[in-house]
mmCIF file of C-alpha atoms in Angstrom:
data_model
loop_
_atom_site.group_PDB
_atom_site.id
_atom_site.type_symbol
_atom_site.label_atom_id
_atom_site.label_comp_id
_atom_site.label_asym_id
_atom_site.label_seq_id
_atom_site.Cartn_x
_atom_site.Cartn_y
_atom_site.Cartn_z
ATOM 1 C CA MET A 1 -6.916 7.316 -6.334
ATOM 2 C CA SER A 2 -4.099 5.389 -7.899
ATOM 3 C CA LEU A 3 -0.665 5.292 -6.396
ATOM 4 C CA LYS A 4 2.426 6.054 -8.443
ATOM 5 C CA ARG A 5 5.200 4.084 -6.818
ATOM 6 C CA ARG A 6 8.242 6.145 -5.954
ATOM 7 C CA HIS A 7 11.509 4.390 -5.203
ATOM 8 C CA VAL A 8 12.520 6.942 -2.598
ATOM 9 C CA LEU A 9 14.301 5.979 0.571
ATOM 10 C CA PHE A 10 11.036 6.441 2.470
ATOM 11 C CA GLY A 11 7.703 4.797 3.074
ATOM 12 C CA LEU A 12 6.193 4.592 6.914
ATOM 13 C CA VAL A 13 5.927 3.464 12.162
ATOM 14 C CA GLY A 14 2.683 4.292 14.478
ATOM 15 C CA LEU A 15 -1.551 5.003 18.206
ATOM 16 C CA SER A 16 -6.043 7.260 21.619
ATOM 17 C CA LEU A 17 -4.436 8.648 24.797
ATOM 18 C CA PRO A 18 -1.494 7.543 26.967
ATOM 19 C CA TRP A 19 -1.903 4.727 29.469
ATOM 20 C CA VAL A 20 1.373 5.194 31.339
ATOM 21 C CA ALA A 21 2.984 8.522 32.211
ATOM 22 C CA SER A 22 6.404 9.309 33.569
ATOM 23 C CA SER A 23 7.987 12.665 34.257
ATOM 24 C CA CYS A 24 11.501 14.013 34.301
ATOM 25 C CA THR A 25 10.607 15.996 37.401
ATOM 26 C CA SER A 26 7.997 15.661 40.082
ATOM 27 C CA GLN A 27 4.603 17.200 39.425
ATOM 28 C CA SER A 28 1.388 17.886 41.287
ATOM 29 C CA PRO A 29 -1.954 16.472 40.115
ATOM 30 C CA GLU A 30 -3.094 20.018 39.443
ATOM 31 C CA ALA A 31 -0.130 20.699 37.156
ATOM 32 C CA SER A 32 -0.605 17.385 35.376
ATOM 33 C CA SER A 33 -4.205 18.190 34.517
ATOM 34 C CA THR A 34 -3.473 21.648 33.128
ATOM 35 C CA PRO A 35 -4.093 21.576 29.349
ATOM 36 C CA GLU A 36 -1.257 23.913 28.540
ATOM 37 C CA SER A 37 1.303 25.905 30.515
ATOM 38 C CA THR A 38 2.040 29.357 29.141
ATOM 39 C CA THR A 39 4.252 30.883 31.818
ATOM 40 C CA ALA A 40 7.748 31.269 30.412
ATOM 41 C CA ALA A 41 10.915 29.981 32.046
ATOM 42 C CA SER A 42 14.541 30.089 30.960
ATOM 43 C CA SER A 43 16.019 27.163 29.018
ATOM 44 C CA ALA A 44 19.671 26.127 28.874
ATOM 45 C CA SER A 45 20.233 28.501 25.969
ATOM 46 C CA GLY A 46 18.608 31.406 27.789
ATOM 47 C CA THR A 47 15.504 31.493 25.605
ATOM 48 C CA ALA A 48 11.866 31.484 26.644
ATOM 49 C CA ALA A 49 10.395 28.078 27.450
ATOM 50 C CA PRO A 50 7.119 26.959 29.008
ATOM 51 C CA GLN A 51 6.941 25.740 32.588
ATOM 52 C CA LYS A 52 5.953 22.310 31.281
ATOM 53 C CA ILE A 53 6.912 20.485 28.086
ATOM 54 C CA ARG A 54 4.860 17.363 27.328
ATOM 55 C CA VAL A 55 6.360 14.647 25.146
ATOM 56 C CA GLY A 56 4.282 11.824 23.660
ATOM 57 C CA TYR A 57 6.718 8.965 23.131
ATOM 58 C CA GLN A 58 6.624 5.341 22.017
ATOM 59 C CA VAL A 59 8.741 2.526 23.397
ATOM 60 C CA TYR A 60 11.199 1.507 20.692
ATOM 61 C CA ALA A 61 14.967 1.708 20.384
ATOM 62 C CA GLY A 62 15.413 5.206 18.976
ATOM 63 C CA SER A 63 16.993 8.547 19.843
ATOM 64 C CA GLU A 64 13.901 9.907 21.633
ATOM 65 C CA LEU A 65 13.814 6.980 24.047
ATOM 66 C CA LEU A 66 17.572 7.210 24.509
ATOM 67 C CA ALA A 67 17.324 10.927 25.336
ATOM 68 C CA LYS A 68 14.706 10.027 27.939
ATOM 69 C CA GLY A 69 16.816 7.221 29.377
ATOM 70 C CA LEU A 70 19.905 9.419 29.626
ATOM 71 C CA GLY A 71 17.984 12.259 31.270
ATOM 72 C CA LEU A 72 19.029 14.711 28.563
ATOM 73 C CA ALA A 73 15.801 16.711 28.857
ATOM 74 C CA LYS A 74 16.806 17.849 32.347
ATOM 75 C CA GLU A 75 20.016 19.255 30.898
ATOM 76 C CA ALA A 76 18.343 20.838 27.875
ATOM 77 C CA PHE A 77 15.472 22.406 29.820
ATOM 78 C CA PRO A 78 16.607 22.846 33.443
ATOM 79 C CA ASN A 79 13.839 25.326 34.301
ATOM 80 C CA SER A 80 10.997 23.442 32.610
ATOM 81 C CA GLU A 81 9.214 20.322 33.770
ATOM 82 C CA VAL A 82 9.487 17.750 30.976
ATOM 83 C CA GLU A 83 6.698 15.211 31.203
ATOM 84 C CA TYR A 84 6.916 11.989 29.179
ATOM 85 C CA LEU A 85 3.599 10.381 28.233
ATOM 86 C CA ARG A 86 3.718 6.888 26.800
ATOM 87 C CA PHE A 87 1.593 5.846 23.817
ATOM 88 C CA ASP A 88 1.215 2.432 22.213
ATOM 89 C CA ALA A 89 0.810 3.550 18.583
ATOM 90 C CA GLY A 90 0.950 6.566 16.274
ATOM 91 C CA ARG A 91 -2.799 7.014 16.011
ATOM 92 C CA ASP A 92 -2.905 7.620 19.777
ATOM 93 C CA VAL A 93 -0.132 10.206 19.483
ATOM 94 C CA ASN A 94 -2.245 11.907 16.819
ATOM 95 C CA THR A 95 -5.190 11.954 19.210
ATOM 96 C CA GLY A 96 -3.034 13.485 21.935
ATOM 97 C CA LEU A 97 -1.769 16.184 19.583
ATOM 98 C CA ALA A 98 -5.253 16.978 18.285
ATOM 99 C CA ALA A 99 -6.500 17.330 21.874
ATOM 100 C CA LYS A 100 -3.525 19.591 22.793
ATOM 101 C CA GLY A 101 -2.577 17.033 25.420
ATOM 102 C CA ILE A 102 1.068 16.919 24.295
ATOM 103 C CA ASP A 103 3.500 19.352 22.692
ATOM 104 C CA PHE A 104 5.904 16.928 20.996
ATOM 105 C CA GLY A 105 5.167 13.528 19.514
ATOM 106 C CA VAL A 106 6.946 10.512 18.035
ATOM 107 C CA LEU A 107 5.222 9.358 14.846
ATOM 108 C CA GLY A 108 5.844 6.852 12.117
ATOM 109 C CA SER A 109 5.605 8.260 8.610
ATOM 110 C CA THR A 110 2.209 6.643 8.052
ATOM 111 C CA ALA A 111 0.690 8.156 11.177
ATOM 112 C CA ALA A 112 2.213 11.524 10.223
ATOM 113 C CA ALA A 113 0.769 11.302 6.714
ATOM 114 C CA VAL A 114 -2.635 10.346 8.131
ATOM 115 C CA GLY A 115 -2.496 13.087 10.766
ATOM 116 C CA ILE A 116 -1.668 15.815 8.274
ATOM 117 C CA SER A 117 -4.323 14.457 5.905
ATOM 118 C CA SER A 118 -6.806 14.738 8.783
ATOM 119 C CA GLY A 119 -5.892 18.357 9.418
ATOM 120 C CA ILE A 120 -4.197 17.899 12.812
ATOM 121 C CA PRO A 121 -2.104 21.076 13.246
ATOM 122 C CA TYR A 122 1.464 19.950 13.786
ATOM 123 C CA ASP A 123 4.840 20.322 12.091
ATOM 124 C CA ILE A 124 7.559 17.774 11.367
ATOM 125 C CA PHE A 125 10.976 18.981 12.518
ATOM 126 C CA TYR A 126 13.226 15.906 12.952
ATOM 127 C CA LEU A 127 13.765 12.557 11.258
ATOM 128 C CA TYR A 128 14.661 10.040 13.952
ATOM 129 C CA ASP A 129 15.450 7.047 11.796
ATOM 130 C CA LEU A 130 14.775 4.910 8.765
ATOM 131 C CA ILE A 131 13.036 1.669 9.697
ATOM 132 C CA GLY A 132 14.643 -1.599 8.683
ATOM 133 C CA GLU A 133 14.228 -4.942 10.406
ATOM 134 C CA ALA A 134 12.866 -3.218 13.517
ATOM 135 C CA GLU A 135 9.389 -3.787 12.075
ATOM 136 C CA SER A 136 8.452 -7.154 10.622
ATOM 137 C CA LEU A 137 5.616 -9.545 9.917
ATOM 138 C CA VAL A 138 5.784 -12.439 12.398
ATOM 139 C CA VAL A 139 3.631 -15.515 11.717
ATOM 140 C CA ARG A 140 2.999 -19.030 12.992
ATOM 141 C CA ASP A 141 5.464 -21.601 11.697
ATOM 142 C CA THR A 142 2.680 -23.160 9.599
ATOM 143 C CA ILE A 143 2.770 -20.073 7.364
ATOM 144 C CA LYS A 144 5.636 -20.467 4.917
ATOM 145 C CA THR A 145 4.748 -18.086 2.072
ATOM 146 C CA ALA A 146 2.581 -15.025 1.453
ATOM 147 C CA ALA A 147 -0.049 -17.265 -0.136
ATOM 148 C CA ASP A 148 -0.471 -19.023 3.211
ATOM 149 C CA LEU A 149 -1.857 -15.782 4.686
ATOM 150 C CA ARG A 150 -5.168 -16.353 2.925
ATOM 151 C CA GLY A 151 -7.874 -17.168 5.434
ATOM 152 C CA LYS A 152 -5.661 -16.212 8.397
ATOM 153 C CA LYS A 153 -5.994 -13.547 11.109
ATOM 154 C CA ILE A 154 -3.196 -10.984 11.053
ATOM 155 C CA ALA A 155 -2.970 -8.163 13.598
ATOM 156 C CA VAL A 156 -1.496 -4.698 13.053
ATOM 157 C CA PRO A 157 -1.872 -1.272 14.714
ATOM 158 C CA SER A 158 -4.129 0.788 12.442
ATOM 159 C CA SER A 159 -2.632 3.814 10.641
ATOM 160 C CA SER A 160 0.895 2.836 11.663
ATOM 161 C CA THR A 161 3.942 2.229 9.515
ATOM 162 C CA CYS A 162 3.334 -1.463 10.127
ATOM 163 C CA HIS A 163 -0.181 -1.075 8.714
ATOM 164 C CA TYR A 164 1.236 0.568 5.602
ATOM 165 C CA SER A 165 3.895 -2.117 5.303
ATOM 166 C CA LEU A 166 1.396 -4.951 5.685
ATOM 167 C CA LEU A 167 -0.927 -3.510 3.046
ATOM 168 C CA SER A 168 2.064 -2.928 0.756
ATOM 169 C CA TYR A 169 3.179 -6.536 1.193
ATOM 170 C CA LEU A 170 -0.287 -7.873 0.411
ATOM 171 C CA LYS A 171 -0.466 -5.736 -2.717
ATOM 172 C CA LEU A 172 2.981 -6.818 -3.895
ATOM 173 C CA GLU A 173 2.067 -10.467 -3.362
ATOM 174 C CA GLY A 174 -1.307 -10.153 -5.096
ATOM 175 C CA ILE A 175 -3.369 -10.920 -1.995
ATOM 176 C CA GLY A 176 -6.641 -9.033 -1.510
ATOM 177 C CA GLN A 177 -7.509 -7.674 1.923
ATOM 178 C CA ASN A 178 -10.775 -9.611 1.716
ATOM 179 C CA GLU A 179 -8.816 -12.856 1.547
ATOM 180 C CA LEU A 180 -7.705 -12.615 5.178
ATOM 181 C CA THR A 181 -8.802 -10.930 8.403
ATOM 182 C CA VAL A 182 -6.764 -7.861 9.392
ATOM 183 C CA LEU A 183 -7.271 -6.984 13.064
ATOM 184 C CA ASP A 184 -6.471 -3.599 14.597
ATOM 185 C CA LEU A 185 -4.421 -4.306 17.736
ATOM 186 C CA VAL A 186 -1.796 -2.238 19.562
ATOM 187 C CA PRO A 187 1.387 -4.163 20.477
ATOM 188 C CA PRO A 188 0.459 -5.219 24.054
ATOM 189 C CA ASP A 189 -2.932 -6.513 22.893
ATOM 190 C CA MET A 190 -1.316 -8.203 19.923
ATOM 191 C CA LEU A 191 1.071 -10.127 22.148
ATOM 192 C CA ALA A 192 -1.789 -11.230 24.395
ATOM 193 C CA ALA A 193 -3.853 -12.335 21.381
ATOM 194 C CA TRP A 194 -0.873 -14.297 20.050
ATOM 195 C CA GLN A 195 -0.343 -16.051 23.363
ATOM 196 C CA ARG A 196 -4.039 -16.998 23.474
ATOM 197 C CA GLY A 197 -3.840 -18.387 19.947
ATOM 198 C CA ASP A 198 -6.374 -15.859 18.646
ATOM 199 C CA ILE A 199 -4.218 -14.610 15.751
ATOM 200 C CA ASP A 200 -1.956 -16.223 13.176
ATOM 201 C CA GLY A 201 0.500 -13.368 12.924
ATOM 202 C CA GLY A 202 1.199 -9.704 13.442
ATOM 203 C CA TYR A 203 3.119 -6.884 11.789
ATOM 204 C CA VAL A 204 4.757 -5.026 14.663
ATOM 205 C CA TRP A 205 7.839 -3.297 16.049
ATOM 206 C CA GLU A 206 10.184 -4.011 18.924
ATOM 207 C CA PRO A 207 10.056 -5.137 21.666
ATOM 208 C CA THR A 208 6.812 -6.989 20.864
ATOM 209 C CA LEU A 209 8.426 -8.257 17.667
ATOM 210 C CA SER A 210 11.092 -10.192 19.582
ATOM 211 C CA LYS A 211 8.548 -11.483 22.094
ATOM 212 C CA LEU A 212 6.463 -13.011 19.291
ATOM 213 C CA GLN A 213 9.568 -14.661 17.864
ATOM 214 C CA GLN A 214 10.554 -16.003 21.268
ATOM 215 C CA ASP A 215 7.082 -17.525 21.508
ATOM 216 C CA GLY A 216 7.482 -19.554 18.325
ATOM 217 C CA GLY A 217 6.887 -16.955 15.621
ATOM 218 C CA THR A 218 8.898 -16.707 12.409
ATOM 219 C CA ILE A 219 9.501 -13.651 10.224
ATOM 220 C CA LEU A 220 7.818 -13.684 6.834
ATOM 221 C CA THR A 221 8.979 -10.253 5.676
ATOM 222 C CA THR A 222 10.574 -7.105 7.133
ATOM 223 C CA SER A 223 10.249 -3.399 6.508
ATOM 224 C CA LYS A 224 13.799 -3.523 5.172
ATOM 225 C CA ASP A 225 12.616 -6.009 2.535
ATOM 226 C CA LEU A 226 9.711 -3.743 1.624
ATOM 227 C CA ALA A 227 11.955 -0.675 1.420
ATOM 228 C CA GLU A 228 14.017 -2.511 -1.179
ATOM 229 C CA ARG A 229 10.780 -3.191 -3.077
ATOM 230 C CA GLY A 230 9.819 0.514 -3.075
ATOM 231 C CA TYR A 231 7.843 0.882 0.155
ATOM 232 C CA ALA A 232 10.131 2.249 2.872
ATOM 233 C CA THR A 233 9.162 3.698 6.257
ATOM 234 C CA PHE A 234 10.607 6.177 8.764
ATOM 235 C CA THR A 235 9.972 7.871 12.123
ATOM 236 C CA VAL A 236 9.638 11.612 12.719
ATOM 237 C CA ALA A 237 9.382 14.095 15.570
ATOM 238 C CA VAL A 238 6.469 16.522 15.396
ATOM 239 C CA ALA A 239 5.438 19.559 17.410
ATOM 240 C CA ARG A 240 2.023 21.169 17.690
ATOM 241 C CA SER A 241 2.069 24.133 15.322
ATOM 242 C CA GLU A 242 0.860 26.533 18.030
ATOM 243 C CA PHE A 243 3.644 25.404 20.356
ATOM 244 C CA ALA A 244 6.278 25.569 17.595
ATOM 245 C CA GLN A 245 5.283 29.132 16.726
ATOM 246 C CA GLN A 246 5.299 30.237 20.354
ATOM 247 C CA TYR A 247 8.589 28.546 21.315
ATOM 248 C CA PRO A 248 10.880 28.320 18.245
ATOM 249 C CA ASP A 249 14.021 28.266 20.396
ATOM 250 C CA VAL A 250 12.667 25.311 22.360
ATOM 251 C CA LEU A 251 12.516 23.360 19.093
ATOM 252 C CA LYS A 252 16.134 24.252 18.359
ATOM 253 C CA GLN A 253 17.186 23.042 21.797
ATOM 254 C CA TYR A 254 15.098 19.900 21.345
ATOM 255 C CA VAL A 255 16.879 19.123 18.078
ATOM 256 C CA ALA A 256 20.229 19.620 19.802
ATOM 257 C CA MET A 257 19.112 17.204 22.542
ATOM 258 C CA LEU A 258 18.177 14.517 20.004
ATOM 259 C CA ASP A 259 21.453 15.018 18.150
ATOM 260 C CA GLN A 260 23.265 14.535 21.460
ATOM 261 C CA ALA A 261 21.441 11.225 21.915
ATOM 262 C CA VAL A 262 22.447 10.032 18.443
ATOM 263 C CA GLN A 263 26.062 11.048 19.055
ATOM 264 C CA THR A 264 26.090 9.237 22.395
ATOM 265 C CA TYR A 265 24.822 6.106 20.658
ATOM 266 C CA ARG A 266 27.685 6.360 18.160
ATOM 267 C CA ASP A 267 30.486 7.424 20.498
ATOM 268 C CA GLN A 268 29.502 5.655 23.725
ATOM 269 C CA PRO A 269 27.499 2.627 22.592
ATOM 270 C CA ASP A 270 27.726 0.774 25.914
ATOM 271 C CA GLU A 271 26.246 3.685 27.863
ATOM 272 C CA ALA A 272 23.557 4.182 25.224
ATOM 273 C CA VAL A 273 22.584 0.530 25.032
ATOM 274 C CA ASN A 274 22.350 0.229 28.823
ATOM 275 C CA ALA A 275 20.043 3.245 28.965
ATOM 276 C CA LEU A 276 17.881 1.831 26.185
ATOM 277 C CA ALA A 277 17.756 -1.578 27.857
ATOM 278 C CA SER A 278 16.380 0.016 31.023
ATOM 279 C CA GLU A 279 13.656 1.841 29.090
ATOM 280 C CA LEU A 280 12.777 -1.180 26.940
ATOM 281 C CA GLY A 281 12.803 -3.673 29.792
ATOM 282 C CA VAL A 282 15.212 -5.996 27.981
ATOM 283 C CA THR A 283 18.847 -7.033 28.325
ATOM 284 C CA SER A 284 21.623 -4.827 26.983
ATOM 285 C CA GLU A 285 22.335 -7.427 24.304
ATOM 286 C CA GLU A 286 18.713 -7.341 23.144
ATOM 287 C CA ALA A 287 18.660 -3.538 23.216
ATOM 288 C CA ALA A 288 21.792 -3.421 21.054
ATOM 289 C CA ILE A 289 20.172 -5.668 18.453
ATOM 290 C CA GLN A 290 16.997 -3.585 18.404
ATOM 291 C CA ALA A 291 18.918 -0.318 18.049
ATOM 292 C CA GLN A 292 20.835 -1.682 15.064
ATOM 293 C CA GLN A 293 17.616 -2.493 13.208
ATOM 294 C CA SER A 294 17.075 1.166 12.262
ATOM 295 C CA ILE A 295 19.325 3.809 10.696
ATOM 296 C CA TRP A 296 19.770 6.716 13.132
ATOM 297 C CA LEU A 297 20.254 10.217 11.700
ATOM 298 C CA THR A 298 21.426 13.582 13.031
ATOM 299 C CA SER A 299 19.851 16.890 12.022
ATOM 300 C CA SER A 300 22.841 17.599 9.796
ATOM 301 C CA GLU A 301 22.473 14.299 7.967
ATOM 302 C CA GLN A 302 18.771 14.966 7.499
ATOM 303 C CA LYS A 303 19.594 17.878 5.213
ATOM 304 C CA ASP A 304 20.476 15.395 2.483
ATOM 305 C CA ALA A 305 18.111 15.540 -0.502
ATOM 306 C CA LYS A 306 17.061 11.948 0.245
ATOM 307 C CA TYR A 307 15.509 13.201 3.497
ATOM 308 C CA PHE A 308 14.389 16.708 4.533
ATOM 309 C CA GLY A 309 16.723 18.646 2.295
ATOM 310 C CA THR A 310 16.838 22.368 3.079
ATOM 311 C CA SER A 311 14.371 25.249 2.898
ATOM 312 C CA ASP A 312 15.980 26.289 -0.402
ATOM 313 C CA LYS A 313 16.112 22.754 -1.773
ATOM 314 C CA PRO A 314 13.410 20.568 -0.193
ATOM 315 C CA GLY A 315 14.131 16.851 -0.114
ATOM 316 C CA ALA A 316 12.106 13.687 -0.585
ATOM 317 C CA THR A 317 10.143 13.678 2.680
ATOM 318 C CA ALA A 318 7.050 15.531 1.476
ATOM 319 C CA LYS A 319 6.741 13.321 -1.582
ATOM 320 C CA ALA A 320 7.172 10.211 0.557
ATOM 321 C CA LEU A 321 4.353 11.366 2.835
ATOM 322 C CA GLU A 322 2.130 12.175 -0.141
ATOM 323 C CA ASP A 323 2.729 8.744 -1.674
ATOM 324 C CA THR A 324 2.055 7.088 1.662
ATOM 325 C CA ALA A 325 -1.254 8.900 2.106
ATOM 326 C CA ALA A 326 -2.235 8.167 -1.498
ATOM 327 C CA PHE A 327 -1.590 4.486 -0.922
ATOM 328 C CA MET A 328 -3.688 4.523 2.249
ATOM 329 C CA VAL A 329 -6.525 6.151 0.295
ATOM 330 C CA GLU A 330 -6.172 3.529 -2.433
ATOM 331 C CA GLN A 331 -6.416 0.825 0.218
ATOM 332 C CA LYS A 332 -9.488 2.569 1.690
ATOM 333 C CA ALA A 333 -7.704 3.082 5.011
ATOM 334 C CA ILE A 334 -8.375 6.856 4.933
ATOM 335 C CA PRO A 335 -10.960 8.810 2.893
ATOM 336 C CA SER A 336 -8.749 11.409 1.212
ATOM 337 C CA ALA A 337 -5.325 13.054 1.153
ATOM 338 C CA PRO A 338 -3.930 16.461 0.117
ATOM 339 C CA ASP A 339 -1.232 17.135 -2.447
ATOM 340 C CA GLN A 340 2.510 17.234 -1.875
ATOM 341 C CA ASP A 341 2.548 20.965 -1.121
ATOM 342 C CA ALA A 342 0.374 20.438 1.963
ATOM 343 C CA TYR A 343 2.988 18.066 3.399
ATOM 344 C CA GLN A 344 5.896 20.300 2.435
ATOM 345 C CA LYS A 345 4.356 23.183 4.364
ATOM 346 C CA ARG A 346 4.372 21.027 7.504
ATOM 347 C CA ILE A 347 8.151 20.502 7.461
ATOM 348 C CA LEU A 348 10.186 22.855 9.614
ATOM 349 C CA TYR A 349 13.860 23.411 8.868
ATOM 350 C CA ILE A 350 15.563 23.922 12.235
#
């Protein structure tokens, strides 16, 4: 399948099951192992909500992590237990959603395109951010140009926005995938491989990105650069379709919670950055830099035609996902992909 390049504002971020779990409230082992809670409770808006809401998150400087750091879920859902489950990449979030192990998930556009192509039943309902310099290709200082990648070992999390960006960069620079070794590594494993000298570079997001730079790495290209060349990426919030249908008001409250996080970041940057720093395990100065590397959006701003649009006038998101999946098929990363309509049907307008 050939890819028709679209110069939209979009392109692709990205992970099997969580390795670290944290919860907004205490929980018993029995409750933690329950596949799905169906008993209704009352949310802040007085609407039905499950006893437990499970969120599959990734550690990067975005509104989901900020909402977690500020404890906004406790305010939004005072009568529900909100459990946060950490994942290292989008493919793992997809696995958690497919297994009904989580209700909400944070996905890069590539992982979302791959997940929908694979038939995982979830809906996209929020656009967290557009990815800029927050994802980049970091290499050894002996690599000066794209041509120097030939014969090298470059790591990237499979089916992530970084994977899409790396393949896009290689295509733009005329480098075949068979001319280098592309290794599938999640960020923690990538950092360890770099420190051992097992890889020559990695396309990754923060905070691993900064750690590679601090250990002598240099940036060869960024996702901002690739967006300007026609291959942009973004991050979305998804909900299992069954959960979304059963608890539509929970999704509305969830959107309001994320909007509150974005507004806090804009109006009270010091408080926001300190909360992010705690979650990221970095200094406030480093957290501020990481947060600025993406463009944060509210649900109102997402109604622009460049993004979700509206139910009456759909925006560019579905086409961006279709183009992303088509590119991944072209690169033999996935076997097949549906048409644009299949992606459009998975977008909820809250």
